Amino acid sequence: NAQTGFDETIYILPVPTDKPGILDRSFDILEDWAGAALFDSTEVVNERGVVLEEWRGGLGSDSRIRDKQFPVIFKGSKYAQRLPIGTPEIIRGANPAPLKRFYRDWYRPDLMGVVVVGDVNVAQVERTIRQRFGRLVPVTRPRPRTNIPVPPNDAPLVTIATDPEEQVTSIGVLYKHTPRAVRTAQDYRTSLVASLYNDMLNRRLGELARKGDAPFSVASSGYGGFVRGTDAYQLVAVAKEGSTVEALEGVLTEARRVREHGFLPAELQRAKAALLRAYESAYAEREKTESGAYVGEYVQHFLEGDPSPGIAWELRAVQTMLPGVTVADVNALGRTWITDRNRVVMLSAPEKAGTSVPTAADLLAVFPKVEGATVAAWTETVSDAPLVATVPTPGKVVQTSATADLGLTEWRLSNGIRVLLKPTTFKADEVLMRGWSPGGSSLISDADLPSATLATTLVERGGVGEFDAIALGKKLTGIQARAGTFIDDDSEGISGSASPRDLATLFQLTYARLTMPRRDTAAFLAFRNQVRPFLANRATNPEAVFGDTVSLTMSRYSPREQPVNVEYLDRVSYDKSLEIFRDRFSDFSDYTFVVVGAFSLDSIRPLVEQWLGALPAKARTESARDAGVRPPDGAVDKRVLKGVEPKAQTVVIYHGPAEFSPAERHALRSVTEYVEMKALETLREALGGTYSVSVGGTLQRWPIQAYSVSVQFGSSPERADSLFAAVRQVIDSARAGAISDADVARIREQQQRGLEVSLKENGYWLLNLASRIENGEDPKGLLAYPDFIKALTKEKLQAAARKYFSDANVARFVLLPERGPAQ
């Protein structure tokens, strides 16, 4: 892969090292990129279309707002003139000569760095790098590489941008600063203080946003690198409708409250605990950290000089420095960020008939108003009560069995709960858990479905036991344990994660979430007001309208597949949500829990017995109900006219009955990978008609055994039909058996490499163990997956193409602009 920013280009090449020759071959590629690009005329012409489609894919309300804001934010700087991708006129006219010049001027040895991290012989790789990249010829008269400044501004700059498709009103202030270099230990301490400041102010803003009278739905504070040569401190809020000025006043008032009165010692203590815990976790995972994380750190060191002392040094520094950081230190740093100079006020909003947005004068008037107002100090109440006030009577493990091949132990608890445990060493500081039972929202009436859909969210907003959501967040600060409930179509349950040292809290929190929901009507009303701005303008978003059309059509407009909009939100009854939650989580006798990660059976058993074993059991017999939602038969062809940009989005869905089995799941996965690979070669590389193609498939067991395959790609409106025809040709070729042995080998290799990585991830085991058990399959079937990969042939791919890309049931949807040549 590669990424091009304003100031650098980074090539990224993940390489397996267990197969002879691949690393050397990778250096061939890297060396060619670095100094031997040919810029063949034919390839340049072909690539024009690809880059143009990448540009086209970024079009929309966000890009239109950005194009209005950047000339103000970057006033007087080259950054204001264009994005790295360029303009469509330049892209369409690209030819080798200027590309060669640019390559010669800037892709040169003195500006180049090579980073290698992984399972390699360091001395040997260093020799290889010196040999290969040392022979690149230096430029005799290099063009100077200069940092592009963003000029200062004494008077505040204001940008107000509206758009018919914009979804929310965003108001913020950006303060430009000279980059804050981190070169010394004192610099590092300053960066820690900055993290503490933003953490504490963000917690305050988050707490205010959860209150019904807040003028903003979301607000944030952040300091960091903006562009090369400029840092920025930003205060940003999503305003509730009609409260734009009040939202700006709200975030500025909170920043002034900190400047005036400072943070509370208790806030600082929590922020320190959270920051220290993050470093401790990173240190615990130091032997399991993936190569990509190191590469990213080293790249920043090369590009901008950011230090890379290693997590051992950083943890020691944090342990040494944090205790000495005072409230005064944090307050003083924050005061340097908010200045009268170098200030940019940014407003973006939906453009709607009959509504107006504040003027620049309206926005600028907020600043003296806030500075002249009396601001009271922040107050809070923090409970030191235990998470669960009354410890329940524990259950017992009454039955034990093991599956040695999987490293899996199964316990049956006295209340009927089934617990499967897989201790691993993949991560040193990670334990994952998932528990579920059959039923879900399928047992809820159509009329009550909105209340069921939001039930777990609303209960989470209420908190647990004696703790409201805000108090619970403070209680859990510095503790790496999280748990959240869910109600799906056919099941309900809970998922969570924790550090091994916080396992006790995970199990207590699980018990509390499941049995101690807390009613908080104020939190419900605040939530409704908070999300309403995000839903109010959904009908103006082309992608949302298109997605709703696909969902509704593929469900035959079932009342159980309705768009989540303001009308949907208004149908939610808080009382009904609580009633549904309490019913769905009242009986745990049919629950299954899967726990994977860094724990021992001896250490986790008392927690399982105490907290899972204590869950109530009523011995109800339940199963999910078939609500009758089915896709339409035969051919469907729909075109949605929405939006103004010259771009199209195509979604094609193949569906029908299919056997739900491991073999068929692998066949479906393999054929979709093959079709995606060949479609990408055709639509992108050969035709230059799209930037990417996505092909994916699923098999479902319930309510009927069936398959669904989707093909998605973006394009110009004029080429949507011809590219769809090209996809059909790829599919027809696969169905006819025109599949090469080389392509089969490529798919097998990709799957094998992916499996090697997945087998060392807790998430893979949790997901697949839970899925097998929930679908009534033997978990030992996971061990057969390598055999499926080895047994893949072109004949099997052909058979899968005929089965899963059948023309019997095909639905095609195309999103086109409301006006333009496609009509």
PDB file of C-alpha atoms in Angstrom, residues 47 308 351 403 425 452 497 511 632 734 746:
ATOM      1  CA  GLU A  47      -3.690   5.016 -13.980  1.00  0.00           C
ATOM      2  CA  SER A 308      11.323   6.572  19.933  1.00  0.00           C
ATOM      3  CA  GLU A 351     -28.404  24.354   4.254  1.00  0.00           C
ATOM      4  CA  THR A 403     -11.196 -30.549  24.361  1.00  0.00           C
ATOM      5  CA  THR A 425      -0.526 -16.405  25.509  1.00  0.00           C
ATOM      6  CA  ALA A 452     -36.124  -3.112  21.820  1.00  0.00           C
ATOM      7  CA  SER A 497     -12.887  -7.351  27.843  1.00  0.00           C
ATOM      8  CA  TYR A 511     -23.236  -9.185  36.920  1.00  0.00           C
ATOM      9  CA  PRO A 632     -37.532 -10.554  -3.009  1.00  0.00           C
ATOM     10  CA  ALA A 734     -15.712 -18.069 -13.311  1.00  0.00           C
ATOM     11  CA  ARG A 746      -2.838 -17.142  -4.845  1.00  0.00           C
TER      12      ARG A 746
END
